[in-house]
Short mmCIF file of C-alpha atoms in Angstrom, two decimals:
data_model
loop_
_atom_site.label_atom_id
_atom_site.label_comp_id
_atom_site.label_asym_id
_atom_site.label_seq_id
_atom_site.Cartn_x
_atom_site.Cartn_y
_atom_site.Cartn_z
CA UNK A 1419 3.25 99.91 7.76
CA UNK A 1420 1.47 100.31 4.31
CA UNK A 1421 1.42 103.50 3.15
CA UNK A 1422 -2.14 103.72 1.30
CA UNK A 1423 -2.20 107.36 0.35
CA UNK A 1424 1.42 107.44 -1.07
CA UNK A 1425 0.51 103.96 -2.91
CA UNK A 1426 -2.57 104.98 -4.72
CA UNK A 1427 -1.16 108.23 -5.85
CA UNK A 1428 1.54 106.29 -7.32
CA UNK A 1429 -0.77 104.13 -8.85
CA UNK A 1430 -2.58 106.90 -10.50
CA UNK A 1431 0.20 108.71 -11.82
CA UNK A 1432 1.56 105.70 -12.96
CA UNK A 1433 -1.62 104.02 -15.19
CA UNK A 1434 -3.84 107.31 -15.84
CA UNK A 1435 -3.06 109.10 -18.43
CA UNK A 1436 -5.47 112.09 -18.31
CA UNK A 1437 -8.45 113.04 -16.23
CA UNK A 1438 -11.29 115.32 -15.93
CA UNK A 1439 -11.78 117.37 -13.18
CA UNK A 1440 -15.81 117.52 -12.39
CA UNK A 1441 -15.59 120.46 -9.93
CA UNK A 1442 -13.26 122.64 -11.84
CA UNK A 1443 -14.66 121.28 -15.46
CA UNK A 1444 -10.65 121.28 -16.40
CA UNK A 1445 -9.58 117.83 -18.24
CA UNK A 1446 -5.82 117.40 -17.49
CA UNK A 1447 -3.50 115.39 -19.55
CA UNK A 1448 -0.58 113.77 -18.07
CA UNK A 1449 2.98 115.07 -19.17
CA UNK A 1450 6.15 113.38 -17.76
CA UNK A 1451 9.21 115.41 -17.77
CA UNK A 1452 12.08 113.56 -20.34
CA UNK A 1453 13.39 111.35 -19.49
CA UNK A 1454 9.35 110.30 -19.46
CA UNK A 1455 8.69 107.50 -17.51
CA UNK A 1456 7.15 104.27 -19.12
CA UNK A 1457 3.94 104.31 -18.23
CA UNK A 1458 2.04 101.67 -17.28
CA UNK A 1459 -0.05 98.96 -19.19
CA UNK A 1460 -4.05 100.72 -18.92
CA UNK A 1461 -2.15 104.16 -19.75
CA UNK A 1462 -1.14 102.63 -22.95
CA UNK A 1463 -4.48 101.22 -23.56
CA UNK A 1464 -5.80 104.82 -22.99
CA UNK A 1465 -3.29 106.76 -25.34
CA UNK A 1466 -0.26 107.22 -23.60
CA UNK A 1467 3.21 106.37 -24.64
CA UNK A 1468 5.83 108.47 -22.36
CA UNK A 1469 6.17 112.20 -23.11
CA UNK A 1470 3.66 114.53 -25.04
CA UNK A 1471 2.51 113.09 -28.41
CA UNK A 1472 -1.06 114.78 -29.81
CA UNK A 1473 -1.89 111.77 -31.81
CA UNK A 1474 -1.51 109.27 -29.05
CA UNK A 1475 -3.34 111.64 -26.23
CA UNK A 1476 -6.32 111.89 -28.92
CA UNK A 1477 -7.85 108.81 -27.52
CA UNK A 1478 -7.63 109.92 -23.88
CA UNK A 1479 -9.30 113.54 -25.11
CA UNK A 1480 -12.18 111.16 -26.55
CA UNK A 1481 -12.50 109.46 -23.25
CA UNK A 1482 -12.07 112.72 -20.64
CA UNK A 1483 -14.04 114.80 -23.40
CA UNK A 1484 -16.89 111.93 -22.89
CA UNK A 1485 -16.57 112.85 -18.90
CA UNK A 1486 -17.37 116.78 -19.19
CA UNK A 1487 -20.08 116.19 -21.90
CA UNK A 1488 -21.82 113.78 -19.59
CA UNK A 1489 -21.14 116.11 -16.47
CA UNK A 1490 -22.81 118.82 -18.11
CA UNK A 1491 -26.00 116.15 -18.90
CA UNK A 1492 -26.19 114.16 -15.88
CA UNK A 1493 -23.99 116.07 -12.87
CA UNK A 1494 -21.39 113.58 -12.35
CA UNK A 1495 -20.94 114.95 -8.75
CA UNK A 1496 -24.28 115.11 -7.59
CA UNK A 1497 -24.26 111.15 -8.91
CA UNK A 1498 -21.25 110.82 -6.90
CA UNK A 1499 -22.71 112.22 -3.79
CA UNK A 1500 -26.00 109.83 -4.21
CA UNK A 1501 -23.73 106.94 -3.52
CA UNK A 1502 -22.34 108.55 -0.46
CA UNK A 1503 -21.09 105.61 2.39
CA UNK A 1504 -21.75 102.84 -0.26
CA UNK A 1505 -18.36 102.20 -1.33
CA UNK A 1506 -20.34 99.07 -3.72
CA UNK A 1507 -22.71 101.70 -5.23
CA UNK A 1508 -19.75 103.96 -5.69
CA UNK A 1509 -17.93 101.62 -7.79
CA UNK A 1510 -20.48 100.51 -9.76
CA UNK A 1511 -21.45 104.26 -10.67
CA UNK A 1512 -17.80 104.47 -11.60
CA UNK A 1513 -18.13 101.86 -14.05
CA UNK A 1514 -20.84 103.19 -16.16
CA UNK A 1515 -18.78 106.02 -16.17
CA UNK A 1516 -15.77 104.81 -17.09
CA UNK A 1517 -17.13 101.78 -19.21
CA UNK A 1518 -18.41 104.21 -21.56
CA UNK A 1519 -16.00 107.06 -21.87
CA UNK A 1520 -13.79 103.37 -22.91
CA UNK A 1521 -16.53 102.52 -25.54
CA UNK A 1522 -16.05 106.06 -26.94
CA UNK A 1523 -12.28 106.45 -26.94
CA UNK A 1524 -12.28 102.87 -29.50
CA UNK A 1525 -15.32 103.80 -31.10
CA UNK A 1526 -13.19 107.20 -32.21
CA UNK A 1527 -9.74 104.76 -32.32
CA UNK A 1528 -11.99 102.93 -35.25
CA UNK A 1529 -13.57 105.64 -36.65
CA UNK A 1530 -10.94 106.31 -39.73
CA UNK A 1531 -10.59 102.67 -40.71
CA UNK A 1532 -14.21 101.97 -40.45
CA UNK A 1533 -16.48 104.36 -41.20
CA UNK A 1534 -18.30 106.06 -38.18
CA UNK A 1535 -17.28 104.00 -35.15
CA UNK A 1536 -21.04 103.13 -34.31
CA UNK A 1537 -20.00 99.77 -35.27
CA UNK A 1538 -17.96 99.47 -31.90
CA UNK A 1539 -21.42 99.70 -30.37
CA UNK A 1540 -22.90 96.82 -31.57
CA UNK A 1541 -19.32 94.62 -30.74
CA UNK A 1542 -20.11 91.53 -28.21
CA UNK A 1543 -20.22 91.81 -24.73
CA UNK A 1544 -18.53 88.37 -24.03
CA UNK A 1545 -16.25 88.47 -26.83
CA UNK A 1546 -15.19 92.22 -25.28
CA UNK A 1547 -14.97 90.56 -22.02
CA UNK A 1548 -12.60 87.82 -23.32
CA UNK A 1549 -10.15 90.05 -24.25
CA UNK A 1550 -10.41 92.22 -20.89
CA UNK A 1551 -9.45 88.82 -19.35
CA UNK A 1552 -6.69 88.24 -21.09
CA UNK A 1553 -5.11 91.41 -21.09
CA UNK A 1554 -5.89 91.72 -17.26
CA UNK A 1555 -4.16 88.89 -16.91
CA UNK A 1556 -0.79 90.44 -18.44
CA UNK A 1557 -1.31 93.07 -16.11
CA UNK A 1558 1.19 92.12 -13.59
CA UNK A 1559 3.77 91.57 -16.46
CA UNK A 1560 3.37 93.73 -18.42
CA UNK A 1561 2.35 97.35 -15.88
CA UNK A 1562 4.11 99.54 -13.78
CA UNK A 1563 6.16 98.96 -10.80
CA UNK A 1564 3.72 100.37 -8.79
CA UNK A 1565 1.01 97.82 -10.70
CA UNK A 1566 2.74 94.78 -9.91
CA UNK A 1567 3.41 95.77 -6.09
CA UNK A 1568 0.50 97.01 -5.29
CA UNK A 1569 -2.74 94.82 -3.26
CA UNK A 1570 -5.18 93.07 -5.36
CA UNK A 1571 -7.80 94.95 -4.35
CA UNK A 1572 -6.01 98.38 -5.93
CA UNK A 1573 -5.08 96.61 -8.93
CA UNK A 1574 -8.33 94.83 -9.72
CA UNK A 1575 -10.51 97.59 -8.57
CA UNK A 1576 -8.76 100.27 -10.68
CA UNK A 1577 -9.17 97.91 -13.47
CA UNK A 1578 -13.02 96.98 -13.14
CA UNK A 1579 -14.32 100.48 -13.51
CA UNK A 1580 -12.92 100.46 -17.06
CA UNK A 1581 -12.65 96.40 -18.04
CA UNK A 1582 -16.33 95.23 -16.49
CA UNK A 1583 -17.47 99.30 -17.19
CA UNK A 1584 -16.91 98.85 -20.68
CA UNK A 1585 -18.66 95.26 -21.04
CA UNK A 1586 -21.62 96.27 -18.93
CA UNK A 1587 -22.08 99.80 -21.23
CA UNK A 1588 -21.78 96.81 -24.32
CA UNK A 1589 -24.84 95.72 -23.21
CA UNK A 1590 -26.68 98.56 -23.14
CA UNK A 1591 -25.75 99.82 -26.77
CA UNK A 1592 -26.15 96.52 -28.33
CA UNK A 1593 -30.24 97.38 -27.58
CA UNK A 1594 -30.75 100.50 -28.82
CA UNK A 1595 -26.78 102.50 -29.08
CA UNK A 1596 -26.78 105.69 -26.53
CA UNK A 1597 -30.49 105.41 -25.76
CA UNK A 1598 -29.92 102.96 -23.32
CA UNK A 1599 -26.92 104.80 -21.88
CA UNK A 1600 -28.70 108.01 -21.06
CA UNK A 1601 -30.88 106.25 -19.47
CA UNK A 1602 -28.37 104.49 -17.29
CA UNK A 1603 -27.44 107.34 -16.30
CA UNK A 1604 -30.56 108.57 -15.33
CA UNK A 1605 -31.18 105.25 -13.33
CA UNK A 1606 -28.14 103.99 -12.62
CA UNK A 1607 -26.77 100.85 -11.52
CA UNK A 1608 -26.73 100.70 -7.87
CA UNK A 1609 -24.33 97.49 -7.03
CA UNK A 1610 -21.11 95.90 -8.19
CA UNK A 1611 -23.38 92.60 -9.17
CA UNK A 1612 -25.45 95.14 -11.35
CA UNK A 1613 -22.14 95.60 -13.37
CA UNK A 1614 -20.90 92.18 -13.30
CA UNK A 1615 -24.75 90.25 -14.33
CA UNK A 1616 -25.58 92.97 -16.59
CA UNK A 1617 -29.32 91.57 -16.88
CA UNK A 1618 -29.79 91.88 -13.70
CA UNK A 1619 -29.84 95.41 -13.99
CA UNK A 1620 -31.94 95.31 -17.00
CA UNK A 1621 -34.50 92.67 -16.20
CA UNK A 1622 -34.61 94.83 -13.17
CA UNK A 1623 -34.44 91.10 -10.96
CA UNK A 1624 -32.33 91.65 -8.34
CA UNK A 1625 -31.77 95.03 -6.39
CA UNK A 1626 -29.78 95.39 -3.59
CA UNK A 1627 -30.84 94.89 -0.32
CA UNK A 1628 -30.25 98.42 2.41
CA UNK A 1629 -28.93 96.61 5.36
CA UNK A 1630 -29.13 98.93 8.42
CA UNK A 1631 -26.83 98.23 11.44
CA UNK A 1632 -28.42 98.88 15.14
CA UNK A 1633 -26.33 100.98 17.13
CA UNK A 1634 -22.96 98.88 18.39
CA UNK A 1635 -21.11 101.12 20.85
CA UNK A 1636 -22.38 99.13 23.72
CA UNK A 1637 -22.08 95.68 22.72
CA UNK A 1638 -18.51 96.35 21.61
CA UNK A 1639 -17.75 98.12 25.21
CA UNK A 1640 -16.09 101.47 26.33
CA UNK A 1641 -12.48 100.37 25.39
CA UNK A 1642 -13.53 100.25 21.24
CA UNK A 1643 -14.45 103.35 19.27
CA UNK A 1644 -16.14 102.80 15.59
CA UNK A 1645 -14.50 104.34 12.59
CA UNK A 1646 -16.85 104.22 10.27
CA UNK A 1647 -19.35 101.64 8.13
CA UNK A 1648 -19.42 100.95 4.56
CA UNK A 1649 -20.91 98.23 2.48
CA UNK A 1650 -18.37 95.74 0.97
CA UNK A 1651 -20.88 94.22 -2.53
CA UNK A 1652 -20.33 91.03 -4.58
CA UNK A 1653 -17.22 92.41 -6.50
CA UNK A 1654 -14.73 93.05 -3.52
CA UNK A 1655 -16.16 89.98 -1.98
CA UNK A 1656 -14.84 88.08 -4.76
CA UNK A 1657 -11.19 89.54 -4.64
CA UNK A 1658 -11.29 89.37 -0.82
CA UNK A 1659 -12.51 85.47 -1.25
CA UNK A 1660 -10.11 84.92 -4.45
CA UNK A 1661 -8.39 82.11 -3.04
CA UNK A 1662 -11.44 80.60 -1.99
CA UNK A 1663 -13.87 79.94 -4.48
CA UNK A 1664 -14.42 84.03 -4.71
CA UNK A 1665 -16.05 84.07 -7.60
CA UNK A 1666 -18.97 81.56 -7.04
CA UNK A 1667 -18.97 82.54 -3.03
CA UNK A 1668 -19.85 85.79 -4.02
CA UNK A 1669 -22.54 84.85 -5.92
CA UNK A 1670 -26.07 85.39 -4.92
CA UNK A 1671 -25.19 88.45 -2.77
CA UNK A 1672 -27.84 90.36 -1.67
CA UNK A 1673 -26.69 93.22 0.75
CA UNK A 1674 -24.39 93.80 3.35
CA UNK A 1675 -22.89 96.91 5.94
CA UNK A 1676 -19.82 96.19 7.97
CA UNK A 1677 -18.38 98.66 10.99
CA UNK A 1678 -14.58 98.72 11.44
CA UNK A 1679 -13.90 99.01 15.19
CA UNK A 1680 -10.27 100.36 16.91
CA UNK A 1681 -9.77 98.78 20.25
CA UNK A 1682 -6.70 98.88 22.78
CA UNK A 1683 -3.34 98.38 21.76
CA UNK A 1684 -3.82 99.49 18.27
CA UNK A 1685 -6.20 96.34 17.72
CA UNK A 1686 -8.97 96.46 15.17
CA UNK A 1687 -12.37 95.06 15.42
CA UNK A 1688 -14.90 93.99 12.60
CA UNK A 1689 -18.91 93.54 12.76
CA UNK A 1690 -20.15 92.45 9.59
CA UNK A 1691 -23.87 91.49 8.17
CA UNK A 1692 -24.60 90.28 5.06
CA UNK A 1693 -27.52 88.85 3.41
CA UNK A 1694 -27.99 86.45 0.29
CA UNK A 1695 -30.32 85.64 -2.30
CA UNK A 1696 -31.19 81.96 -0.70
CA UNK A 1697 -29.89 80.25 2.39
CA UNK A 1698 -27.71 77.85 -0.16
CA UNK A 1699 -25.74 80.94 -1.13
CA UNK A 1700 -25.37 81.97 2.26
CA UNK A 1701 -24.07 79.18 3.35
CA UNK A 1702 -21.40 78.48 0.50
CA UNK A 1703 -20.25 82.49 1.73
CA UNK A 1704 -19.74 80.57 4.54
CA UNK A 1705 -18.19 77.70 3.69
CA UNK A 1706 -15.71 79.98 2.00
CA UNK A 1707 -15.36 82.64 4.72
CA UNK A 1708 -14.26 79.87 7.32
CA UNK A 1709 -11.73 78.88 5.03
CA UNK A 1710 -10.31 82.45 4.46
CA UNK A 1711 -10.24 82.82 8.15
CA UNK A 1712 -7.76 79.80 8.05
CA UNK A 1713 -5.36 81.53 5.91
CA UNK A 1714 -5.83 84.77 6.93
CA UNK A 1715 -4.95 83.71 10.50
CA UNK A 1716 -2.43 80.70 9.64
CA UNK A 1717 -4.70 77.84 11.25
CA UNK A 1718 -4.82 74.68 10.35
CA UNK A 1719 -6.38 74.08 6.47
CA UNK A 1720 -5.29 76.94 4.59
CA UNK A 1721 -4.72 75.58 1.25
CA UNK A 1722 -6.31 77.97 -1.47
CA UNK A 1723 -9.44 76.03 -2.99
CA UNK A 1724 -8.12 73.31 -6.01
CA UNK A 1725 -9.81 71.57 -8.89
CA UNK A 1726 -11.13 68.78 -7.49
CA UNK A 1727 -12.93 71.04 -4.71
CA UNK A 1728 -15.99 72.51 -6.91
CA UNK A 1729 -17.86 74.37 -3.83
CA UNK A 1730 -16.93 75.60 -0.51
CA UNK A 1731 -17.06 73.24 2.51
CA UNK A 1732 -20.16 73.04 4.78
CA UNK A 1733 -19.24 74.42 8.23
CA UNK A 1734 -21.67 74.45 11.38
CA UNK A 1735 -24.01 77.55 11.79
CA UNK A 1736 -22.19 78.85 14.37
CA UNK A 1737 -17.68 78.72 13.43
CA UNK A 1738 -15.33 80.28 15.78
CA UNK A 1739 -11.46 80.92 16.07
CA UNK A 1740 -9.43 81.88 18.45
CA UNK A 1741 -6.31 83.47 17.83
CA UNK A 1742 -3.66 85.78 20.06
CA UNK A 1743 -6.48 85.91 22.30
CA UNK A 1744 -8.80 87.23 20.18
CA UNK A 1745 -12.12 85.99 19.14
CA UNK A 1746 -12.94 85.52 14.83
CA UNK A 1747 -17.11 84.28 14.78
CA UNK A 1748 -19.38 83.54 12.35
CA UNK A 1749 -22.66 83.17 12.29
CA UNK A 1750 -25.15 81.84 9.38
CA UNK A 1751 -29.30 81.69 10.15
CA UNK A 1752 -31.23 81.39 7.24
CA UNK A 1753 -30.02 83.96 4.45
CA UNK A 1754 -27.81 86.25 6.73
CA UNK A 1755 -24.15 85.47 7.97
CA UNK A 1756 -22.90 87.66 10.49
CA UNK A 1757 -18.92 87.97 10.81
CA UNK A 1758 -17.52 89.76 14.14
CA UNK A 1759 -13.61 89.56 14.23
CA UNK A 1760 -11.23 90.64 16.81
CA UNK A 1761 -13.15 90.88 20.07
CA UNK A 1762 -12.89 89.06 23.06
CA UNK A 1763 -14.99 86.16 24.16
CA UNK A 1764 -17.90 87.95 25.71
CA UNK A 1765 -17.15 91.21 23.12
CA UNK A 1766 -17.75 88.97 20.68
CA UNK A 1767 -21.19 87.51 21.77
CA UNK A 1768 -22.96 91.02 22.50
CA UNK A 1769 -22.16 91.93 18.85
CA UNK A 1770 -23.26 88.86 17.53
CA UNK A 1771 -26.21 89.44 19.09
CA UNK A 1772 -26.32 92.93 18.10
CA UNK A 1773 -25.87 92.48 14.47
CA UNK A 1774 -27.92 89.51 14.25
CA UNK A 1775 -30.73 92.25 15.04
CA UNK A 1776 -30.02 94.45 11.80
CA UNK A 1777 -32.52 95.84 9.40
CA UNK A 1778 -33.36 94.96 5.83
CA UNK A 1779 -35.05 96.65 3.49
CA UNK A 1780 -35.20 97.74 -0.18
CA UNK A 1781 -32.77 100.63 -1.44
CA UNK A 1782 -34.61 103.93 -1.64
#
């Protein structure tokens, strides 16, 4: 049984090395007892060596200082609470945050040697994100013990709030410095794809789509109870499709809202819509998403995707598994594919029904 709770707070203790506390407006520093414990790669990045040194936790004062001066402009928990059951939103609000409390802590790092620091806001963007990449790629080497252990979607989650934070905050100074910040924060990003096509945001070109989910108790029966819906977004499609062309399957997403169903037996159920941007992007979701279901489930082609495979297989409108007597469907029409996992045979075709039904509409 993973542990989640015990994981992430391990994870935390291990790679943060301060934090500000938006409800008590405290910033906390962290202080390990000698002998300290080396701490991981990002805490380094952010100041901390092991132990209590005042020069090295300056840079994580600039970056937790940076947190309570923008709480006390913008209410960092009332921004929190706007993105409330949108887990996508959420993350994306945490990397403005984060992205530029970053920008701040090396803009102070560089202030001595030259000049004022306002020279870190005009840095590149890509050249910034070159770096992120490599040093994100060290990651498993070079963090904690919790770091390298822990699921991909901890590690690279933790690590886009700050790595694609800073880069998209880049963006916004290169125009006009903090201008463009405050009013980020004012209007802020509102998907994961905001944060990782920057001009999207800015050109204002692509907002999210507010995918509403009809009511499912029935189609799923008496013998499932739903725990809860959330939206999934572009980014943590990517990691959960990293295998399998993640990165260009995620592409062109548009919206999506997924319910997580417990059934009998300690089973778990899944009813998931999504929407893209055309019905080519859909279907290389798809494409991908069959293959993932593959590996996920140990049938037949479950190689990850290679070099000489540039784009995701074309598979029929309507895919289906079956596995330990369970029932894994997909279903692409037009933009939309619909995913409904773990159900039986006729489960599965009420909710497919069901979901096929839900709403779309523009983010208020």
């Amino acid at each position: 049984e993973f542990k989640t709770e015990e994981t992430m707070l391990s994870l935390l203790s291990e790679e943060v090395a301060g934090f500000y506390d938006p409800k008590s407006k405290e910033i906390f520093l962290i202080r390990e007892p000698p002998p300290a414990t080396k701490p991981g790669l990002l805490a380094r990045l952010l100041g901390a060596s092991g132990g209590f040194n005042k020069d090295e936790h300056k840079a994580t004062l600039a970056h937790e200082m940076t947190h309570a001066l923008d709480d006390q402009h913008f209410d960092l928990d009332k921004l929190e609470d706007s993105a409330k059951g949108n887990d996508d939103q959420a993350l994306a609000l945490h990397a403005l945050v984060e992205g530029e409390a970053t920008l701040v802590m090396l803009a102070d790092m560089t202030r001595g040697k030259n000049g004022d620091g306002r020279d870190m806001l005009k840095s590149s963007p890509a050249a910034m994100d070159v770096t992120l990449r490599f040093l994100q790629g060290i990651m498993p080497f070079a963090g904690g013990k919790t770091f390298r252990n822990a699921p991909a979607i901890f590690r690279e989650t933790m690590l886009f709030s700050y790595f694609k934070g800073i880069v998209f905050v880049l963006h916004l100074t290169n125009a006009d410095e903090w201008e463009s910040v405050n009013r980020a924060f004012r209007e802020p990003p509102r998907s994961t794809e905001q944060i990782l096509h920057p001009e999207k945001y800015l050109e204002h070109s692509d907002e999210p789509v507010a995918v509403t989910l009809p009511p499912l108790g029935d189609a799923a029966g008496e013998a499932w109870q739903e725990l809860g819906q959330n939206v999934l977004g572009e980014f943590q499609i990517t990691i959960l499709l990293k295998r399998h062309w993640g990165t260009r399957a995620a592409a062109g997403w548009g919206g999506d809202r997924y319910a997580v169903f417990a059934g009998p037996d300690d089973k778990l159920g899944l009813a998931w819509f999504t929407t893209w941007d055309t019905p080519e992007d859909a279907a290389e979701f798809a494409g991908a998403y069959a293959r993932y279901m593959g590996t996920k489930l140990d049938l037949g082609d479950n190689r990850p995707a290679g070099p000489n495979e540039p784009s995701p297989p074309a598979v029929p409108d309507r895919f289906r598994l079956e596995h330990a007597g369970r029932t894994y469907a997909m279903v692409h029409r037009n933009n939309d594919v619909v995913v409904v996992e773990g159900f039986s045979d006729a489960e599965t075709e009420r909710l497919v029904s069901a979901v096929l039904k839900a709403q779309k509409g523009p983010r208020e």
